[in-house]
mmCIF file of C-alpha atoms and ligand atoms in Angstrom:
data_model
loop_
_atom_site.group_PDB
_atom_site.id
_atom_site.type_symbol
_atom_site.label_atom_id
_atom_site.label_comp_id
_atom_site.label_asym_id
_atom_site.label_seq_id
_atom_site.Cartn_x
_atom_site.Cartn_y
_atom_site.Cartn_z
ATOM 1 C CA UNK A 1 160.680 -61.393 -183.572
ATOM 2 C CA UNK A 2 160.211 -62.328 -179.858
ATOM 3 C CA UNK A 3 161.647 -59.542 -178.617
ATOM 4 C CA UNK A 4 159.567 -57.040 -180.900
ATOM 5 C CA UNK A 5 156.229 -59.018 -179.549
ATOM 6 C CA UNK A 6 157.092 -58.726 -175.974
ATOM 7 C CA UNK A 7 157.758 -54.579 -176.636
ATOM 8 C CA UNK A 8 154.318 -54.693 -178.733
ATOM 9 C CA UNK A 9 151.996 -56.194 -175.345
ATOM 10 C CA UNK A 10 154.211 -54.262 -173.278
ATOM 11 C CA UNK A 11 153.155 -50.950 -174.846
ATOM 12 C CA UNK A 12 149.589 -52.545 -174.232
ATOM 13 C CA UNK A 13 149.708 -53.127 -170.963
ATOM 14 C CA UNK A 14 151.197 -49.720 -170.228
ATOM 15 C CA UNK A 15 148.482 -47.851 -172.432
ATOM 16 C CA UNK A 16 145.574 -49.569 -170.686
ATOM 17 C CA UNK A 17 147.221 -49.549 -167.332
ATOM 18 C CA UNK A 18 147.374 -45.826 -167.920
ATOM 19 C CA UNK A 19 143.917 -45.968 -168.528
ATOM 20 C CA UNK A 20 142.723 -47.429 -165.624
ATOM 21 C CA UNK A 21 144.433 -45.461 -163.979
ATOM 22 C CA UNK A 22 143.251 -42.205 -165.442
ATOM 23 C CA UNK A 23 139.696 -43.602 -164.572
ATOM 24 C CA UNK A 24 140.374 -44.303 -160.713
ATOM 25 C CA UNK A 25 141.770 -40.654 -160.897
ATOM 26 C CA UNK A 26 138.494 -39.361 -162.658
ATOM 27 C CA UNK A 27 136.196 -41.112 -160.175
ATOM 28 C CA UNK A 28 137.808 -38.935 -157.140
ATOM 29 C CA UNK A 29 138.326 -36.095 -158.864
ATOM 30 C CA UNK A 30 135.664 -35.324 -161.391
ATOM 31 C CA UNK A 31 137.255 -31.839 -162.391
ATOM 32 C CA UNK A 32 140.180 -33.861 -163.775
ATOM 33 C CA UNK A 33 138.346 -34.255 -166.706
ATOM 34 C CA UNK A 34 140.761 -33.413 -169.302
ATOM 35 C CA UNK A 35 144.126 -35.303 -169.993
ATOM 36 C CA UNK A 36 146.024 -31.649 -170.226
ATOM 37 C CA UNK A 37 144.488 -30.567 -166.928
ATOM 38 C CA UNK A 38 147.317 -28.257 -164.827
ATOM 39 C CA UNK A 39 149.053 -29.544 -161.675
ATOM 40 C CA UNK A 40 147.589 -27.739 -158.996
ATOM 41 C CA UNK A 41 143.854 -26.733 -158.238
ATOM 42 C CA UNK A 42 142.529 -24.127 -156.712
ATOM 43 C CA UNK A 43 138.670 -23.374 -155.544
ATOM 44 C CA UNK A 44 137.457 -19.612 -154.927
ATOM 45 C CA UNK A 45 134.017 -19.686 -153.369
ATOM 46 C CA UNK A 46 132.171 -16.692 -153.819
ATOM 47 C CA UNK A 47 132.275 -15.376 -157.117
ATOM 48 C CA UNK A 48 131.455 -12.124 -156.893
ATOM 49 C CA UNK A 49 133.492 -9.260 -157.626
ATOM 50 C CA UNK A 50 136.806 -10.219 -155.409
ATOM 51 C CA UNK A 51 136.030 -14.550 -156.379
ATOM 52 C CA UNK A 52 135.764 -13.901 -160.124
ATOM 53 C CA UNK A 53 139.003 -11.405 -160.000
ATOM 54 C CA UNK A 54 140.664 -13.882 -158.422
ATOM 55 C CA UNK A 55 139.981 -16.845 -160.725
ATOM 56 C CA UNK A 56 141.174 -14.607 -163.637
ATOM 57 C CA UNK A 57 144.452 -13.569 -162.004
ATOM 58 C CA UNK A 58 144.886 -17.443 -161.293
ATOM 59 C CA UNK A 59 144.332 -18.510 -164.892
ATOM 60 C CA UNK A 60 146.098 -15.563 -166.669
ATOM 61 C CA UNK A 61 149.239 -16.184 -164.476
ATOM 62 C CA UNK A 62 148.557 -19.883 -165.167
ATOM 63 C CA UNK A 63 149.242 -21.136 -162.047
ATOM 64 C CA UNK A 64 146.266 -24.010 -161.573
ATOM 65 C CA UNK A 65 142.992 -24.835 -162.496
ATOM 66 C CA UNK A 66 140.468 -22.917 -160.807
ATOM 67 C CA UNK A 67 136.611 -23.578 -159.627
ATOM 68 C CA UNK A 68 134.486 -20.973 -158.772
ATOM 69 C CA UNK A 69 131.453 -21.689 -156.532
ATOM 70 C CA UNK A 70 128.522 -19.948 -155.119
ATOM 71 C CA UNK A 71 124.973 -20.224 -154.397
ATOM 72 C CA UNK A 72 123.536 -17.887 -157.223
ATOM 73 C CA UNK A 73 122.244 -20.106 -159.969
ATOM 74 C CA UNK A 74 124.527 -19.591 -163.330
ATOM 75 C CA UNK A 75 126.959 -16.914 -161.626
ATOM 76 C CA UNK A 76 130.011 -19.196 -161.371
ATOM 77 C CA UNK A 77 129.258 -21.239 -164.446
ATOM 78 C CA UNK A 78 129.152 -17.920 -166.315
ATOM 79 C CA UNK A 79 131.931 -16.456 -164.948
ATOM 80 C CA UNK A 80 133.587 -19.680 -165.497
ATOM 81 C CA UNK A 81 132.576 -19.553 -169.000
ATOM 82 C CA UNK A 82 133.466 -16.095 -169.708
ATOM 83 C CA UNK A 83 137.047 -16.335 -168.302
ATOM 84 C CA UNK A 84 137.468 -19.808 -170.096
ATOM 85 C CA UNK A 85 136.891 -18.131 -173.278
ATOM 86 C CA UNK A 86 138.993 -15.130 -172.969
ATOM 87 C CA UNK A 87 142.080 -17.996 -172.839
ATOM 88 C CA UNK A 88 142.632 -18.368 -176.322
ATOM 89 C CA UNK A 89 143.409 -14.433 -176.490
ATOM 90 C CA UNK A 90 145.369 -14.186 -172.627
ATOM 91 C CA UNK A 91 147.169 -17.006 -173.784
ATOM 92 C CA UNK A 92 146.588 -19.880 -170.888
ATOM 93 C CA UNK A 93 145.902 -23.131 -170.386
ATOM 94 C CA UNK A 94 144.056 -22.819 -167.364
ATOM 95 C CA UNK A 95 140.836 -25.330 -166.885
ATOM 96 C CA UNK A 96 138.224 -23.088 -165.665
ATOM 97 C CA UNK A 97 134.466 -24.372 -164.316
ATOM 98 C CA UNK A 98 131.729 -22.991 -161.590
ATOM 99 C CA UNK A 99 129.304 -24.820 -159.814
ATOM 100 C CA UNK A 100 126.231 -23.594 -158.064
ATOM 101 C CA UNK A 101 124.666 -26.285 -157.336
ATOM 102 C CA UNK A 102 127.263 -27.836 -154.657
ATOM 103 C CA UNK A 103 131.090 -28.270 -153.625
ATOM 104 C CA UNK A 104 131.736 -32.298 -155.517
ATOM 105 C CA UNK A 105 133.882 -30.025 -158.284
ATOM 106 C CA UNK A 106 136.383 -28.752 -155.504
ATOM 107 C CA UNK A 107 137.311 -32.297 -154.427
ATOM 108 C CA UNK A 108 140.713 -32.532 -153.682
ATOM 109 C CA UNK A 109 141.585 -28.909 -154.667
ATOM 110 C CA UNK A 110 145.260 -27.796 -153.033
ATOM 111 C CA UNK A 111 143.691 -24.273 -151.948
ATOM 112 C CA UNK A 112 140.543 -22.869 -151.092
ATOM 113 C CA UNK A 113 140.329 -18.895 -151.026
ATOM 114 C CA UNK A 114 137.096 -18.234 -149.351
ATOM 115 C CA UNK A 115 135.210 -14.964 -150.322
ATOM 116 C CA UNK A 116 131.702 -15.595 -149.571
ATOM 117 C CA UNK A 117 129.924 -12.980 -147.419
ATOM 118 C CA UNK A 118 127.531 -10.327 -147.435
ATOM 119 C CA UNK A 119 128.860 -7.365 -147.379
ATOM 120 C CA UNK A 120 127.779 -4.471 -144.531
ATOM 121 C CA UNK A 121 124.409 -2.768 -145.438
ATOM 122 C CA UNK A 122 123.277 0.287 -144.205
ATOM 123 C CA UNK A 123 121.728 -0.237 -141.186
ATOM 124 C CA UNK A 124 123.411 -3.347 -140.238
ATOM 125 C CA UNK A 125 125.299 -3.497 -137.034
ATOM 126 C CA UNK A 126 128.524 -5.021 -136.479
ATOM 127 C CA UNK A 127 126.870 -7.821 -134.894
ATOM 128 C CA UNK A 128 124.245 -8.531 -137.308
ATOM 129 C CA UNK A 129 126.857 -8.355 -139.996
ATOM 130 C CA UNK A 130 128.710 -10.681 -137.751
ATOM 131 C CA UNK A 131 126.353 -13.356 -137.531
ATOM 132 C CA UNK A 132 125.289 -13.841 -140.878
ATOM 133 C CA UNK A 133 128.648 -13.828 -142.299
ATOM 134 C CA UNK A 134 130.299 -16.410 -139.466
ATOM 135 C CA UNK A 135 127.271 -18.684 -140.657
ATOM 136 C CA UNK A 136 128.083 -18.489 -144.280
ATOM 137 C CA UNK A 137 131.385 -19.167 -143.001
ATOM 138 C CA UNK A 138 130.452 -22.459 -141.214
ATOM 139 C CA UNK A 139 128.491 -23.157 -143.917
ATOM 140 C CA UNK A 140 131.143 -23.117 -146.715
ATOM 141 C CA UNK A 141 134.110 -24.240 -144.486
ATOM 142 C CA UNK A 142 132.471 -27.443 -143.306
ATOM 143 C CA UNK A 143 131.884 -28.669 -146.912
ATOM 144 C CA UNK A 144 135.178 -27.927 -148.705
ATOM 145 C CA UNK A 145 136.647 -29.458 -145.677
ATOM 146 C CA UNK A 146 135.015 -32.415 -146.630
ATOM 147 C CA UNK A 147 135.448 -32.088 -149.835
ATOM 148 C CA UNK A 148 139.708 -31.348 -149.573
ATOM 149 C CA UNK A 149 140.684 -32.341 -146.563
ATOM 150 C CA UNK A 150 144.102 -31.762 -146.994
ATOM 151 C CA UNK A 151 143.915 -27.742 -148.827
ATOM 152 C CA UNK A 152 145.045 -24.602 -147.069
ATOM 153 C CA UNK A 153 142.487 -22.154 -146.223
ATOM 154 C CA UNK A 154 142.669 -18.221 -147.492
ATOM 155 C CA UNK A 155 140.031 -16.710 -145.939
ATOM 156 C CA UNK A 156 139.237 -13.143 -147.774
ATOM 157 C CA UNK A 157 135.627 -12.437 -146.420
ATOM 158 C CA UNK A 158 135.319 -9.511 -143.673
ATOM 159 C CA UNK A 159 135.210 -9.258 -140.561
ATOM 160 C CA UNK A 160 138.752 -10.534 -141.350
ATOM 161 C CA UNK A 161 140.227 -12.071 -138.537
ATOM 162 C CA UNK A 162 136.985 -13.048 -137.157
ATOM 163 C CA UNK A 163 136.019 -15.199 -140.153
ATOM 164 C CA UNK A 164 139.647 -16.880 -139.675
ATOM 165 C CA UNK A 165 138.506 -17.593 -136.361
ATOM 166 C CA UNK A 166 135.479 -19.454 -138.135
ATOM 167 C CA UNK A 167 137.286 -20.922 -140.856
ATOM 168 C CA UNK A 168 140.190 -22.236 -138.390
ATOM 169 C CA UNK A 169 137.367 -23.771 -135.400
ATOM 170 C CA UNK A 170 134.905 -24.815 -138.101
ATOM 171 C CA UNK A 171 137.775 -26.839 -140.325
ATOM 172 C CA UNK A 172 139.751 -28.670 -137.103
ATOM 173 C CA UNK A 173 142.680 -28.152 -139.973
ATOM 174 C CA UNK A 174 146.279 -27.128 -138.445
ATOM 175 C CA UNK A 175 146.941 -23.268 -137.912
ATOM 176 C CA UNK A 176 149.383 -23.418 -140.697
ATOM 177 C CA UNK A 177 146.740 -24.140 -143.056
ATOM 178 C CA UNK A 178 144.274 -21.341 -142.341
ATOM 179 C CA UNK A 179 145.413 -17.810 -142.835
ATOM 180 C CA UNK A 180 143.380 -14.687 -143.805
ATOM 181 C CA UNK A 181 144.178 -12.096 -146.333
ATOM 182 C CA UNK A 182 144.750 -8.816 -145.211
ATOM 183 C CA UNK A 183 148.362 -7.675 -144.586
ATOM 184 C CA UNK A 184 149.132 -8.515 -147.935
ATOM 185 C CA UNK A 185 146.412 -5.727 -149.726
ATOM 186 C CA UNK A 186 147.221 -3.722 -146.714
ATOM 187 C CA UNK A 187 151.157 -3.371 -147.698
ATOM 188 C CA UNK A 188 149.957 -3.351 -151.489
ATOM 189 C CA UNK A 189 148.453 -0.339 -150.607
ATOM 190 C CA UNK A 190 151.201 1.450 -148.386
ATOM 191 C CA UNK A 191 153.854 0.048 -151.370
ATOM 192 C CA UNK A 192 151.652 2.207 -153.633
ATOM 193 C CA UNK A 193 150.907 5.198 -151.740
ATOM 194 C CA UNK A 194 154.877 5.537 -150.926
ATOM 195 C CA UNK A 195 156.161 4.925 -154.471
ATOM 196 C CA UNK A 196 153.596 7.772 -155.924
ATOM 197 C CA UNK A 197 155.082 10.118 -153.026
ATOM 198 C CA UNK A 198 157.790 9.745 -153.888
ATOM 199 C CA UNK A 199 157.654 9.108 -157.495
ATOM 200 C CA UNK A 200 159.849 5.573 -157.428
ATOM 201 C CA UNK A 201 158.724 2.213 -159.148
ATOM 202 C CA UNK A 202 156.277 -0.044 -156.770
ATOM 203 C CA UNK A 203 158.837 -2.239 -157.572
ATOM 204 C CA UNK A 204 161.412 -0.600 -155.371
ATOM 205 C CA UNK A 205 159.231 -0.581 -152.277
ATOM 206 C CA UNK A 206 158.992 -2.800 -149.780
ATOM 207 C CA UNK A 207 156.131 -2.241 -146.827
ATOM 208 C CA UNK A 208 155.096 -4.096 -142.983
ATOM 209 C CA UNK A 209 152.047 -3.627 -142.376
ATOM 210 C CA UNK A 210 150.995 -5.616 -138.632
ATOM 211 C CA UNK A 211 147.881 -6.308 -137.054
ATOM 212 C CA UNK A 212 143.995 -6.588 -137.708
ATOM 213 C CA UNK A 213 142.318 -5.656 -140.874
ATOM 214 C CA UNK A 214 140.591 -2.269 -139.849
ATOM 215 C CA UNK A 215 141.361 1.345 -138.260
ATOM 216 C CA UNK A 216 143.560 -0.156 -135.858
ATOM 217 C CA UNK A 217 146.561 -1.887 -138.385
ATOM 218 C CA UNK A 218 149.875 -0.648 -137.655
ATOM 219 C CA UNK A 219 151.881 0.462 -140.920
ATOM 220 C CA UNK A 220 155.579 -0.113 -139.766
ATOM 221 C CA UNK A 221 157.797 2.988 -141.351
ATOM 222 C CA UNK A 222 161.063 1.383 -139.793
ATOM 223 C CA UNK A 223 160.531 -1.254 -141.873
ATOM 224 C CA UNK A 224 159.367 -0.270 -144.961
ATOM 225 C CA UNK A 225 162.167 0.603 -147.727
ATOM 226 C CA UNK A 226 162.690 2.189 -151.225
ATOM 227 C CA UNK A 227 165.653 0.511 -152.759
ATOM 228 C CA UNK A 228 166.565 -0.601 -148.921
ATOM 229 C CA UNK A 229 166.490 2.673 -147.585
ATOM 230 C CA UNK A 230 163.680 3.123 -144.809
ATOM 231 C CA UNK A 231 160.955 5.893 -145.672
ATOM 232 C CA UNK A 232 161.785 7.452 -142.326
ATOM 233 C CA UNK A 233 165.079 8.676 -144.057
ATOM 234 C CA UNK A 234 163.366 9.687 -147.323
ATOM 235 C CA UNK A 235 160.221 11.501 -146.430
ATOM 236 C CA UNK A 236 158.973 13.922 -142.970
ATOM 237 C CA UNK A 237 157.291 12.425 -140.597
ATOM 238 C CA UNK A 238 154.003 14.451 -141.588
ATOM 239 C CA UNK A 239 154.104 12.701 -145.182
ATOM 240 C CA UNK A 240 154.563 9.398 -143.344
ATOM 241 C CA UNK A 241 151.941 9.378 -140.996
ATOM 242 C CA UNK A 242 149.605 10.864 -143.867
ATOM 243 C CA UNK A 243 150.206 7.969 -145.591
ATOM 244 C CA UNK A 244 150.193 5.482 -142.748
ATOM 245 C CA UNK A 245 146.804 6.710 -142.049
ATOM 246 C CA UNK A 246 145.638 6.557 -145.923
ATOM 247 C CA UNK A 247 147.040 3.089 -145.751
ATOM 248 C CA UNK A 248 144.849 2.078 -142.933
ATOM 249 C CA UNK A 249 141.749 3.369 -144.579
ATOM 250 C CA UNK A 250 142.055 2.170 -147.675
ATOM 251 C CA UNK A 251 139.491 0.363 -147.699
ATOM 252 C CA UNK A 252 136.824 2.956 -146.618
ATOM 253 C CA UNK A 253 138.423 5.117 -149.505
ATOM 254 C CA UNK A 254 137.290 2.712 -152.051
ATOM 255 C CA UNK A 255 133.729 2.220 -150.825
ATOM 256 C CA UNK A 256 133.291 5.927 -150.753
ATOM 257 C CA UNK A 257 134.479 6.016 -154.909
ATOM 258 C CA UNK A 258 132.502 2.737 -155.319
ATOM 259 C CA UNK A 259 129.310 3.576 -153.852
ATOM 260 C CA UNK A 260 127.921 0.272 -154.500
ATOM 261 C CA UNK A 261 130.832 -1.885 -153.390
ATOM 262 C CA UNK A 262 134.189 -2.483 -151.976
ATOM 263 C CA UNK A 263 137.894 -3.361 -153.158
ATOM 264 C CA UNK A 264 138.019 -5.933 -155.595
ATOM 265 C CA UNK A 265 140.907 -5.465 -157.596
ATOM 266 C CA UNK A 266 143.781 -5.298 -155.065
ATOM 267 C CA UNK A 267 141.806 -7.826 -152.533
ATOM 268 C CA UNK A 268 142.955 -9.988 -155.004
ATOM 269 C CA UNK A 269 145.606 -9.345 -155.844
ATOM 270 C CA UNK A 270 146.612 -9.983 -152.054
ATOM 271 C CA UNK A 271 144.498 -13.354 -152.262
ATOM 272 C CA UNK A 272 146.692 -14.768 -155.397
ATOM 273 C CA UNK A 273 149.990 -13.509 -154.335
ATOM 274 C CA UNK A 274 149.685 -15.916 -151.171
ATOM 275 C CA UNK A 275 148.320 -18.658 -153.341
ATOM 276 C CA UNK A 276 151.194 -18.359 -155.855
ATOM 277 C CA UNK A 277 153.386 -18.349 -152.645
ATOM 278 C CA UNK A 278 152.439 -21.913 -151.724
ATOM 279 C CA UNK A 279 151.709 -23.571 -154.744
ATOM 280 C CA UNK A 280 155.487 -22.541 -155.976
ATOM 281 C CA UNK A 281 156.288 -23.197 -152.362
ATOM 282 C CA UNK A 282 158.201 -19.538 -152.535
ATOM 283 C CA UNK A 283 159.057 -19.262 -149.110
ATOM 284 C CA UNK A 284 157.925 -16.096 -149.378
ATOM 285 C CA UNK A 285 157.461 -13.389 -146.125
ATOM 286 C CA UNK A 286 154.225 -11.691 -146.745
ATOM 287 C CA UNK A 287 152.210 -10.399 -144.019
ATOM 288 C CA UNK A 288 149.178 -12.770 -142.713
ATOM 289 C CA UNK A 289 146.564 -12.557 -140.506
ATOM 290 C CA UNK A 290 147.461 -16.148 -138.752
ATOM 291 C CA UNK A 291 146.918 -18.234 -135.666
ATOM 292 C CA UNK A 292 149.188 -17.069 -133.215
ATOM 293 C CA UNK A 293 150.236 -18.655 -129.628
ATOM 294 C CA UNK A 294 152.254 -16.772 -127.684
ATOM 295 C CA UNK A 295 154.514 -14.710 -130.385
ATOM 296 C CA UNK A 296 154.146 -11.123 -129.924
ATOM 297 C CA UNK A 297 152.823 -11.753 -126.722
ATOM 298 C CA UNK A 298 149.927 -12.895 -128.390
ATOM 299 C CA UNK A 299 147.962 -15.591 -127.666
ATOM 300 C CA UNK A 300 145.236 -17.868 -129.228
ATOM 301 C CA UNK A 301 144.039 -15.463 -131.816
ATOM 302 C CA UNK A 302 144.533 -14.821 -135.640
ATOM 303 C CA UNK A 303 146.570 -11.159 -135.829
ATOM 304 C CA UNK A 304 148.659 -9.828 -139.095
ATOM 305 C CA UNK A 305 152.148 -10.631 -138.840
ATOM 306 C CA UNK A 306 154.745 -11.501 -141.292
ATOM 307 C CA UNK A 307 154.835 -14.753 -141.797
ATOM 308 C CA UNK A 308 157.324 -17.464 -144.828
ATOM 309 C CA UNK A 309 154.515 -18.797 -147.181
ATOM 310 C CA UNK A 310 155.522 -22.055 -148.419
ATOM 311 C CA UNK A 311 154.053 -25.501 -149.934
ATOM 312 C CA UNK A 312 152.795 -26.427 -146.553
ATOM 313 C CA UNK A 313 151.356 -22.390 -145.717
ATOM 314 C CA UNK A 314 152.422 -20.618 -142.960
ATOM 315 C CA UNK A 315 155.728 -22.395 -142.724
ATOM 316 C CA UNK A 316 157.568 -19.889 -139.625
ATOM 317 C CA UNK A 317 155.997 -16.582 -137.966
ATOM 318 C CA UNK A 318 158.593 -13.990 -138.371
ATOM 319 C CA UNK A 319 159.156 -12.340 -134.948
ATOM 320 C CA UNK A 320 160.876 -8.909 -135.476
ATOM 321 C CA UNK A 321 161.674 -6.382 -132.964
ATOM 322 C CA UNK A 322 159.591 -3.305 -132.134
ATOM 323 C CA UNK A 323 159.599 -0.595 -130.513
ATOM 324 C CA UNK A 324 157.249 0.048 -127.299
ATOM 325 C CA UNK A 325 155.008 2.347 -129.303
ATOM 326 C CA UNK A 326 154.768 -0.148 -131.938
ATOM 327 C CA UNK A 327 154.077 -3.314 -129.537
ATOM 328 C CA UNK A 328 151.701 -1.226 -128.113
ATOM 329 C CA UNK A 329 149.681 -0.366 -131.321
ATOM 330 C CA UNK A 330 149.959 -4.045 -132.338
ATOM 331 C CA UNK A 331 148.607 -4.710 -129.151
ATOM 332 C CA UNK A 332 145.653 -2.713 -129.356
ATOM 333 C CA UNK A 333 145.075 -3.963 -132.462
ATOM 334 C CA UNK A 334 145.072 -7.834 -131.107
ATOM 335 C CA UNK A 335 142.861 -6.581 -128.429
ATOM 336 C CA UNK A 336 139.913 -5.206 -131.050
ATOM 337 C CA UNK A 337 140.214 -8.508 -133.075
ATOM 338 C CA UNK A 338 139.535 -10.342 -129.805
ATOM 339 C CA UNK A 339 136.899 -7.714 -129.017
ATOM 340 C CA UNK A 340 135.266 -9.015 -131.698
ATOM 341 C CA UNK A 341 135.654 -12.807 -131.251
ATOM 342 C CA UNK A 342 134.741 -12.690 -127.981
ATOM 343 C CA UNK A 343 131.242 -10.830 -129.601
ATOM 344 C CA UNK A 344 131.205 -13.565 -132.311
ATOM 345 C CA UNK A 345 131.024 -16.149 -129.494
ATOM 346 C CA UNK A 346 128.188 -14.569 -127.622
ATOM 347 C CA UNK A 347 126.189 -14.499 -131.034
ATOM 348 C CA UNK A 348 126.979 -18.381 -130.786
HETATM 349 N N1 APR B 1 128.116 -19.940 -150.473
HETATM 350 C C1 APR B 1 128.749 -19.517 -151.596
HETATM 351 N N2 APR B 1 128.747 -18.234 -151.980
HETATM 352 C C2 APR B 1 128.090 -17.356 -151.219
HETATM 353 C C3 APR B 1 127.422 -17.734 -150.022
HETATM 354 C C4 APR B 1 127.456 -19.103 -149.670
HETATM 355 N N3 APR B 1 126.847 -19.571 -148.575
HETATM 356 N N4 APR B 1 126.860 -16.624 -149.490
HETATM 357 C C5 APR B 1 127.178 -15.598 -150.284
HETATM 358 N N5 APR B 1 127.913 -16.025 -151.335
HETATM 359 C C6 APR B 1 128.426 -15.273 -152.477
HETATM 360 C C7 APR B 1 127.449 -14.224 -152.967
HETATM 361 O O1 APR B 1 126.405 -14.816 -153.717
HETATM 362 C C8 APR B 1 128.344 -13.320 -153.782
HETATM 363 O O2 APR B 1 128.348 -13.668 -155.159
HETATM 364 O O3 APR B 1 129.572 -14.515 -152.135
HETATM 365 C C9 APR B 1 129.728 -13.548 -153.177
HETATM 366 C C10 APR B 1 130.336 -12.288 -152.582
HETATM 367 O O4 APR B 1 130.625 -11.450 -153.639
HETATM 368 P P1 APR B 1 130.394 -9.861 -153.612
HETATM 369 O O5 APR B 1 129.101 -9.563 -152.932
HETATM 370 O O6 APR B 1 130.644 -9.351 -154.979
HETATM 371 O O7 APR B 1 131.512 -9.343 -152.607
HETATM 372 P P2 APR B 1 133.043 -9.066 -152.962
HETATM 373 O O8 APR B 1 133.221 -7.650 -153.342
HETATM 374 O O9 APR B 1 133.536 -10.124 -153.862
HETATM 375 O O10 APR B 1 133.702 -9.247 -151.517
HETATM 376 C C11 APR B 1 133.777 -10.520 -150.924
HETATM 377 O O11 APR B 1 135.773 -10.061 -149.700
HETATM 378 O O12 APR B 1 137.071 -8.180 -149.326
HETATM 379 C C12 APR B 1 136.057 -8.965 -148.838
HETATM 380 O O13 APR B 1 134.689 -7.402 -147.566
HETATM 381 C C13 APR B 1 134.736 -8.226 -148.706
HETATM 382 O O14 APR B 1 133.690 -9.889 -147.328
HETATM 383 C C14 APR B 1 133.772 -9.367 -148.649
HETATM 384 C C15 APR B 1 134.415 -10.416 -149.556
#
């Protein structure tokens, strides 16, 4: 009889002690709000058309609970609402909310994949489109920061590499947790175009893509592979460069079928295949645009380069060899991002 009372208060204590501490968890973390919530959390900001495609690849694959914020009233919480109740029929768990009026649901979220921008207008020159989106940037970066101190940055919005500048300056977080998106959709895209040439599963290819996100990226043929076999032994030069050069205007080949809009579907695609990276802590080598200093011959400036994507982001740069033609694009390429840093700066 002792011995069964003693089990009895035990099981008690432990229930309330779970309790309590279920509470303290809820007070830091409202978005915890459900017993069954998943492991990892992850906050897109922006939900437009790349935010909300990425929230739904995140909960379909079920990989973390997902916020979606942005300043239009209702957008997020609709979107939110919309996914949420698609789960029943995709078949996931995922805990799915928006907020437009503030950041206090992203508390303590592991990632943050930043999409918030305005995208170029006609008219609007570089600069213009610059400034506006480096203050949005600010802006947004300064209160997740606050609100997850410890998260790793994805930075999606364009000017790429300038907005990873932002993001990296504006946070005071360690290079290996800010990285920007590109190189990723970039070698999606050359993956694609090389598999329908040569009428192979995407699944067999393999594709580098270096350097900024714009005109001057450097596909890298020597290293891209169908089965393990580089393209240069599979296809003429002519086809290659054709595609190299499709490859590096992708993007402007969507906004010209769009008309209204740019890459959404593929953007993030690249944006959740990094995420899945570190929250499964994959190790995997994707190409990033990330903080380099000194590799390459590169210094103090975020440039696509393959890098091993892990629990604690960019774990290791990959440094592979090159030929002079290629150090040379990829050094052109550096030198257009920091073109445009340096303008960034002068906008102040
Ligand atoms: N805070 C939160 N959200 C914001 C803010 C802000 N300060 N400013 C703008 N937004 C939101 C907009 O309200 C919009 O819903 O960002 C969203 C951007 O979505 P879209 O205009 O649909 O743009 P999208 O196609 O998703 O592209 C987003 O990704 O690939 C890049 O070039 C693209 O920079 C662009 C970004």
């Amino acid at each position: 009889m002792r011995n069964i009372k003693s089990v009895d208060i035990k099981r008690i204590y432990d229930t309330n002690f779970l309790q309590i501490i279920r509470k303290i968890v809820l007070c830091y973390n409202p978005s915890t709000d459900k017993e069954n919530a998943m492991e990892k959390k992850v906050s897109v900001i922006g939900a437009g058309m790349v935010g909300g495609t990425c929230a739904q690849r995140l909960a379909e694959k079920e990989l973390c609970d997902v916020v979606l914020v942005d300043i239009i009233d209702g957008l997020p919480e609709g979107k939110a609402l919309d996914l949420a109740e698609a789960a029943p029929v995709e078949k996931h768990d995922a805990h799915i909310t928006g907020s437009s009026k503030g950041y206090a649901a992203t508390a303590g979220s592991d990632i943050i994949i930043i999409t918030s921008g305005v995208p170029r207008k006609p008219g609007m020159s570089r600069d213009d489109l610059l400034a506006i989106n480096s203050k949005i940037m600010k802006d947004v970066v300064s209160k997740v920061a606050k609100e997850s101190p410890n998260a790793i940055l994805i930075i999606v919005a364009n000017p790429l590499d300038a907005m990873c500048h932002v993001a990296f300056e504006t946070s005071g977080f360690p290079k290996n947790r800010v990285m920007g998106m590109a190189g990723a959709l970039d070698s999606a895209r050359f993956r694609y175009f090389i598999a329908e040439e040569l009428k192979v599963s995407v699944e067999n290819t393999n594709a580098f893509v270096l350097g900024g996100h714009g005109d001057t990226m450097v596909p890298l043929p020597r290293y891209s592979t169908v089965a393990g076999v580089p393209i240069t032994e599979l296809m003429p030069k002519e086809r290659i460069d054709a595609l190299c050069e499709r490859t590096a205007k992708g993007g402007g080949e969507i906004v010209s079928l769009l008309k209204t809009g740019s890459a959404f579907f593929a953007t993030a695609s690249g944006a959740v295949q990094m995420a899945e990276a570190i929250l499964k802590d994959k190790k995997l080598i994707v190409p990033c645009a990330t903080y380099l200093e000194g590799e390459y011959g590169i210094n103090n400036l975020f440039v696509g380069v393959p890098v091993k994507l892990g629990k604690n982001g960019v774990e290791e740069v990959m440094q592979i060899k090159l030929t002079p033609e290629e150090d040379a694009a990829l050094k052109k390429s550096a030198a257009a991002v920091q073109e445009l840093v340096d303008a960034m700066k002068k906008l102040g």
